[in-house]
């Protein structure tokens, strides 16, 4: 069996902005695959932001387990592991639209996850309260919730270039419930409503 070696002491060398950006990926694992882990993140954010070592170890360990189980079940990228891109369709548009480096990847993913959760609620897949919960956790981590004002047309144009798009049709990673994600398309008007709701 393969082993993952992670030295959480290295996190002490990161500026706070980089640490916060990294937490976006931790939140993602809870959102798409493990709601109890998301609940733990929700209550543990103050400790994680304070770089509490036992909390960081738990966050890294559980994140690695979740990623390994998802990738292990879909080694040839047939589709299931696409859920690891939750928030990334909006995030890639944010990064490209603002110029790479303006937003850190994790910052864009954090905002993108809140947008994807909002889209999921608008599609009737999750309760609006669960989408609001994702947004609260993203904000509590110190990640941005307001998207850059690129305009709906530009967002859609950029998202059509995403690697998950099929024949120009945008595919989103959406939540179908707490800790459950899937790949779906969405009506243009619903996508536009989400973008506008986040100031995009």
mmCIF file of C-alpha atoms in Angstrom:
data_model
loop_
_atom_site.group_PDB
_atom_site.id
_atom_site.type_symbol
_atom_site.label_atom_id
_atom_site.label_comp_id
_atom_site.label_asym_id
_atom_site.label_seq_id
_atom_site.Cartn_x
_atom_site.Cartn_y
_atom_site.Cartn_z
ATOM 1 C CA UNK A 1 0.000 0.000 0.000
ATOM 2 C CA UNK A 2 1.052 3.557 -0.700
ATOM 3 C CA UNK A 3 1.651 6.031 2.091
ATOM 4 C CA UNK A 4 1.176 9.777 2.222
ATOM 5 C CA UNK A 5 3.701 11.739 4.256
ATOM 6 C CA UNK A 6 2.601 15.197 5.330
ATOM 7 C CA UNK A 7 4.572 17.532 7.585
ATOM 8 C CA UNK A 8 2.036 19.926 9.100
ATOM 9 C CA UNK A 9 4.900 21.952 10.612
ATOM 10 C CA UNK A 10 5.460 23.224 7.065
ATOM 11 C CA UNK A 11 2.129 25.039 7.337
ATOM 12 C CA UNK A 12 3.753 27.350 9.894
ATOM 13 C CA UNK A 13 5.795 28.837 7.045
ATOM 14 C CA UNK A 14 2.719 29.931 5.086
ATOM 15 C CA UNK A 15 1.318 33.453 5.160
ATOM 16 C CA UNK A 16 -2.233 33.462 6.547
ATOM 17 C CA UNK A 17 -3.737 34.143 3.107
ATOM 18 C CA UNK A 18 -2.131 30.950 1.746
ATOM 19 C CA UNK A 19 -3.296 28.892 4.732
ATOM 20 C CA UNK A 20 -6.846 30.175 4.280
ATOM 21 C CA UNK A 21 -6.715 29.377 0.566
ATOM 22 C CA UNK A 22 -5.649 25.829 1.401
ATOM 23 C CA UNK A 23 -8.627 25.398 3.712
ATOM 24 C CA UNK A 24 -10.919 25.730 0.679
ATOM 25 C CA UNK A 25 -9.838 22.274 -0.477
ATOM 26 C CA UNK A 26 -10.436 20.828 2.997
ATOM 27 C CA UNK A 27 -13.955 22.289 3.029
ATOM 28 C CA UNK A 28 -14.509 20.825 -0.437
ATOM 29 C CA UNK A 29 -13.876 17.260 0.756
ATOM 30 C CA UNK A 30 -16.483 17.589 3.474
ATOM 31 C CA UNK A 31 -18.998 19.205 1.127
ATOM 32 C CA UNK A 32 -18.812 16.529 -1.581
ATOM 33 C CA UNK A 33 -18.160 13.349 0.383
ATOM 34 C CA UNK A 34 -18.402 13.531 4.174
ATOM 35 C CA UNK A 35 -20.963 15.728 5.911
ATOM 36 C CA UNK A 36 -19.784 14.768 9.435
ATOM 37 C CA UNK A 37 -16.304 15.973 8.397
ATOM 38 C CA UNK A 38 -17.856 19.223 7.140
ATOM 39 C CA UNK A 39 -19.548 19.638 10.524
ATOM 40 C CA UNK A 40 -16.187 19.061 12.227
ATOM 41 C CA UNK A 41 -14.568 21.689 9.970
ATOM 42 C CA UNK A 42 -17.371 24.106 10.818
ATOM 43 C CA UNK A 43 -16.637 23.883 14.538
ATOM 44 C CA UNK A 44 -12.860 23.543 14.146
ATOM 45 C CA UNK A 45 -12.184 26.544 11.902
ATOM 46 C CA UNK A 46 -10.913 28.753 14.762
ATOM 47 C CA UNK A 47 -8.404 26.046 15.725
ATOM 48 C CA UNK A 48 -7.394 25.430 12.102
ATOM 49 C CA UNK A 49 -6.867 29.149 11.497
ATOM 50 C CA UNK A 50 -4.806 29.302 14.704
ATOM 51 C CA UNK A 51 -2.673 26.457 13.256
ATOM 52 C CA UNK A 52 -3.520 24.092 16.106
ATOM 53 C CA UNK A 53 -1.424 21.025 15.269
ATOM 54 C CA UNK A 54 -3.862 18.228 16.250
ATOM 55 C CA UNK A 55 -6.625 19.957 14.270
ATOM 56 C CA UNK A 56 -4.391 20.398 11.216
ATOM 57 C CA UNK A 57 -3.328 16.744 11.406
ATOM 58 C CA UNK A 58 -6.964 15.643 11.514
ATOM 59 C CA UNK A 59 -7.896 17.906 8.592
ATOM 60 C CA UNK A 60 -5.015 16.704 6.412
ATOM 61 C CA UNK A 61 -5.506 13.039 7.324
ATOM 62 C CA UNK A 62 -9.234 12.997 6.600
ATOM 63 C CA UNK A 63 -8.771 14.989 3.373
ATOM 64 C CA UNK A 64 -6.193 12.462 2.149
ATOM 65 C CA UNK A 65 -8.483 9.532 3.015
ATOM 66 C CA UNK A 66 -11.405 11.072 1.136
ATOM 67 C CA UNK A 67 -9.329 11.925 -1.935
ATOM 68 C CA UNK A 68 -7.756 8.458 -1.998
ATOM 69 C CA UNK A 69 -11.141 6.740 -1.788
ATOM 70 C CA UNK A 70 -12.599 8.863 -4.609
ATOM 71 C CA UNK A 71 -9.572 8.577 -6.897
ATOM 72 C CA UNK A 72 -9.175 4.871 -6.078
ATOM 73 C CA UNK A 73 -12.729 4.225 -7.201
ATOM 74 C CA UNK A 74 -12.119 6.057 -10.488
ATOM 75 C CA UNK A 75 -8.456 5.575 -11.403
ATOM 76 C CA UNK A 76 -9.080 6.093 -15.128
ATOM 77 C CA UNK A 77 -11.069 9.308 -14.680
ATOM 78 C CA UNK A 78 -14.281 7.805 -16.084
ATOM 79 C CA UNK A 79 -16.341 10.400 -14.263
ATOM 80 C CA UNK A 80 -16.788 9.748 -10.539
ATOM 81 C CA UNK A 81 -13.707 11.678 -9.503
ATOM 82 C CA UNK A 82 -15.042 14.778 -11.247
ATOM 83 C CA UNK A 83 -16.745 15.636 -7.950
ATOM 84 C CA UNK A 84 -13.299 16.702 -6.720
ATOM 85 C CA UNK A 85 -13.781 19.728 -8.980
ATOM 86 C CA UNK A 86 -16.657 21.080 -6.863
ATOM 87 C CA UNK A 87 -16.548 24.871 -7.128
ATOM 88 C CA UNK A 88 -13.875 24.771 -9.813
ATOM 89 C CA UNK A 89 -16.072 25.635 -12.822
ATOM 90 C CA UNK A 90 -16.878 29.035 -11.312
ATOM 91 C CA UNK A 91 -13.352 29.260 -9.874
ATOM 92 C CA UNK A 92 -11.644 28.828 -13.232
ATOM 93 C CA UNK A 93 -13.789 31.613 -14.662
ATOM 94 C CA UNK A 94 -12.834 33.852 -11.728
ATOM 95 C CA UNK A 95 -9.105 33.086 -12.101
ATOM 96 C CA UNK A 96 -9.027 33.523 -15.870
ATOM 97 C CA UNK A 97 -11.330 36.532 -15.894
ATOM 98 C CA UNK A 98 -9.303 38.446 -13.312
ATOM 99 C CA UNK A 99 -5.897 37.367 -14.578
ATOM 100 C CA UNK A 100 -4.115 34.456 -12.944
ATOM 101 C CA UNK A 101 -2.546 35.446 -9.647
ATOM 102 C CA UNK A 102 -5.063 38.147 -8.685
ATOM 103 C CA UNK A 103 -7.082 35.556 -6.771
ATOM 104 C CA UNK A 104 -5.327 32.590 -5.180
ATOM 105 C CA UNK A 105 -6.693 29.281 -6.453
ATOM 106 C CA UNK A 106 -8.192 28.428 -3.070
ATOM 107 C CA UNK A 107 -9.868 31.821 -2.833
ATOM 108 C CA UNK A 108 -11.524 31.266 -6.206
ATOM 109 C CA UNK A 109 -12.517 27.724 -5.219
ATOM 110 C CA UNK A 110 -14.023 28.963 -1.953
ATOM 111 C CA UNK A 111 -16.214 31.501 -3.747
ATOM 112 C CA UNK A 112 -16.903 28.936 -6.471
ATOM 113 C CA UNK A 113 -18.132 26.379 -3.923
ATOM 114 C CA UNK A 114 -20.571 28.883 -2.462
ATOM 115 C CA UNK A 115 -21.782 29.641 -5.996
ATOM 116 C CA UNK A 116 -22.088 25.946 -6.879
ATOM 117 C CA UNK A 117 -24.059 25.296 -3.685
ATOM 118 C CA UNK A 118 -26.335 28.221 -4.532
ATOM 119 C CA UNK A 119 -26.823 26.779 -8.031
ATOM 120 C CA UNK A 120 -27.634 23.391 -6.488
ATOM 121 C CA UNK A 121 -30.350 25.003 -4.368
ATOM 122 C CA UNK A 122 -31.774 26.880 -7.366
ATOM 123 C CA UNK A 123 -31.946 23.534 -9.209
ATOM 124 C CA UNK A 124 -33.931 22.105 -6.295
ATOM 125 C CA UNK A 125 -31.239 19.567 -5.407
ATOM 126 C CA UNK A 126 -30.519 20.820 -1.877
ATOM 127 C CA UNK A 127 -32.349 22.999 0.608
ATOM 128 C CA UNK A 128 -31.495 26.717 0.470
ATOM 129 C CA UNK A 129 -30.396 26.362 4.096
ATOM 130 C CA UNK A 130 -27.673 23.891 3.128
ATOM 131 C CA UNK A 131 -26.393 26.253 0.431
ATOM 132 C CA UNK A 132 -26.345 29.040 3.016
ATOM 133 C CA UNK A 133 -24.416 26.746 5.376
ATOM 134 C CA UNK A 134 -21.708 26.155 2.734
ATOM 135 C CA UNK A 135 -21.446 29.913 2.217
ATOM 136 C CA UNK A 136 -21.198 30.496 5.980
ATOM 137 C CA UNK A 137 -18.352 27.994 6.316
ATOM 138 C CA UNK A 138 -16.512 29.522 3.336
ATOM 139 C CA UNK A 139 -16.865 33.000 4.869
ATOM 140 C CA UNK A 140 -15.884 31.790 8.358
ATOM 141 C CA UNK A 141 -12.666 30.391 6.891
ATOM 142 C CA UNK A 142 -11.841 33.891 5.643
ATOM 143 C CA UNK A 143 -12.480 33.097 1.975
ATOM 144 C CA UNK A 144 -14.196 35.640 -0.310
ATOM 145 C CA UNK A 145 -17.909 35.290 -1.018
ATOM 146 C CA UNK A 146 -18.282 38.111 -3.519
ATOM 147 C CA UNK A 147 -17.364 37.169 -7.073
ATOM 148 C CA UNK A 148 -15.561 39.631 -9.336
ATOM 149 C CA UNK A 149 -17.866 41.670 -11.587
ATOM 150 C CA UNK A 150 -17.135 40.137 -14.977
ATOM 151 C CA UNK A 151 -20.733 40.017 -16.213
ATOM 152 C CA UNK A 152 -22.826 36.927 -16.894
ATOM 153 C CA UNK A 153 -21.812 36.749 -20.566
ATOM 154 C CA UNK A 154 -18.101 36.671 -19.721
ATOM 155 C CA UNK A 155 -18.584 34.079 -16.962
ATOM 156 C CA UNK A 156 -20.466 31.788 -19.325
ATOM 157 C CA UNK A 157 -17.861 32.278 -22.041
ATOM 158 C CA UNK A 158 -15.057 31.356 -19.656
ATOM 159 C CA UNK A 159 -16.938 28.395 -18.154
ATOM 160 C CA UNK A 160 -17.522 26.975 -21.645
ATOM 161 C CA UNK A 161 -13.728 26.655 -21.869
ATOM 162 C CA UNK A 162 -13.659 24.510 -18.711
ATOM 163 C CA UNK A 163 -12.269 20.977 -19.135
ATOM 164 C CA UNK A 164 -15.581 19.476 -17.951
ATOM 165 C CA UNK A 165 -17.568 21.228 -20.691
ATOM 166 C CA UNK A 166 -18.894 18.860 -23.341
ATOM 167 C CA UNK A 167 -19.511 20.232 -26.851
ATOM 168 C CA UNK A 168 -19.726 23.719 -25.363
ATOM 169 C CA UNK A 169 -22.227 22.640 -22.706
ATOM 170 C CA UNK A 170 -21.128 23.670 -19.229
ATOM 171 C CA UNK A 171 -21.095 20.844 -16.678
ATOM 172 C CA UNK A 172 -21.259 21.776 -13.014
ATOM 173 C CA UNK A 173 -20.371 19.787 -9.927
ATOM 174 C CA UNK A 174 -23.491 20.217 -7.823
ATOM 175 C CA UNK A 175 -24.577 19.002 -4.422
ATOM 176 C CA UNK A 176 -27.457 16.535 -4.309
ATOM 177 C CA UNK A 177 -27.469 16.465 -0.540
ATOM 178 C CA UNK A 178 -25.110 16.863 2.422
ATOM 179 C CA UNK A 179 -21.871 15.082 1.495
ATOM 180 C CA UNK A 180 -23.212 14.003 -1.912
ATOM 181 C CA UNK A 181 -22.164 15.492 -5.261
ATOM 182 C CA UNK A 182 -22.780 14.853 -8.959
ATOM 183 C CA UNK A 183 -22.096 16.332 -12.400
ATOM 184 C CA UNK A 184 -24.997 18.141 -14.084
ATOM 185 C CA UNK A 185 -25.866 20.749 -16.645
ATOM 186 C CA UNK A 186 -27.982 23.780 -15.739
ATOM 187 C CA UNK A 187 -30.354 26.112 -17.536
ATOM 188 C CA UNK A 188 -28.719 29.380 -18.585
ATOM 189 C CA UNK A 189 -31.193 31.494 -16.633
ATOM 190 C CA UNK A 190 -30.464 29.602 -13.407
ATOM 191 C CA UNK A 191 -26.708 29.964 -13.913
ATOM 192 C CA UNK A 192 -27.154 33.692 -14.570
ATOM 193 C CA UNK A 193 -29.202 34.074 -11.364
ATOM 194 C CA UNK A 194 -26.413 32.511 -9.315
ATOM 195 C CA UNK A 195 -23.714 34.672 -10.922
ATOM 196 C CA UNK A 196 -25.748 37.817 -10.318
ATOM 197 C CA UNK A 197 -26.513 36.811 -6.719
ATOM 198 C CA UNK A 198 -22.769 36.779 -6.006
ATOM 199 C CA UNK A 199 -22.106 40.131 -7.663
ATOM 200 C CA UNK A 200 -20.604 38.655 -10.798
#
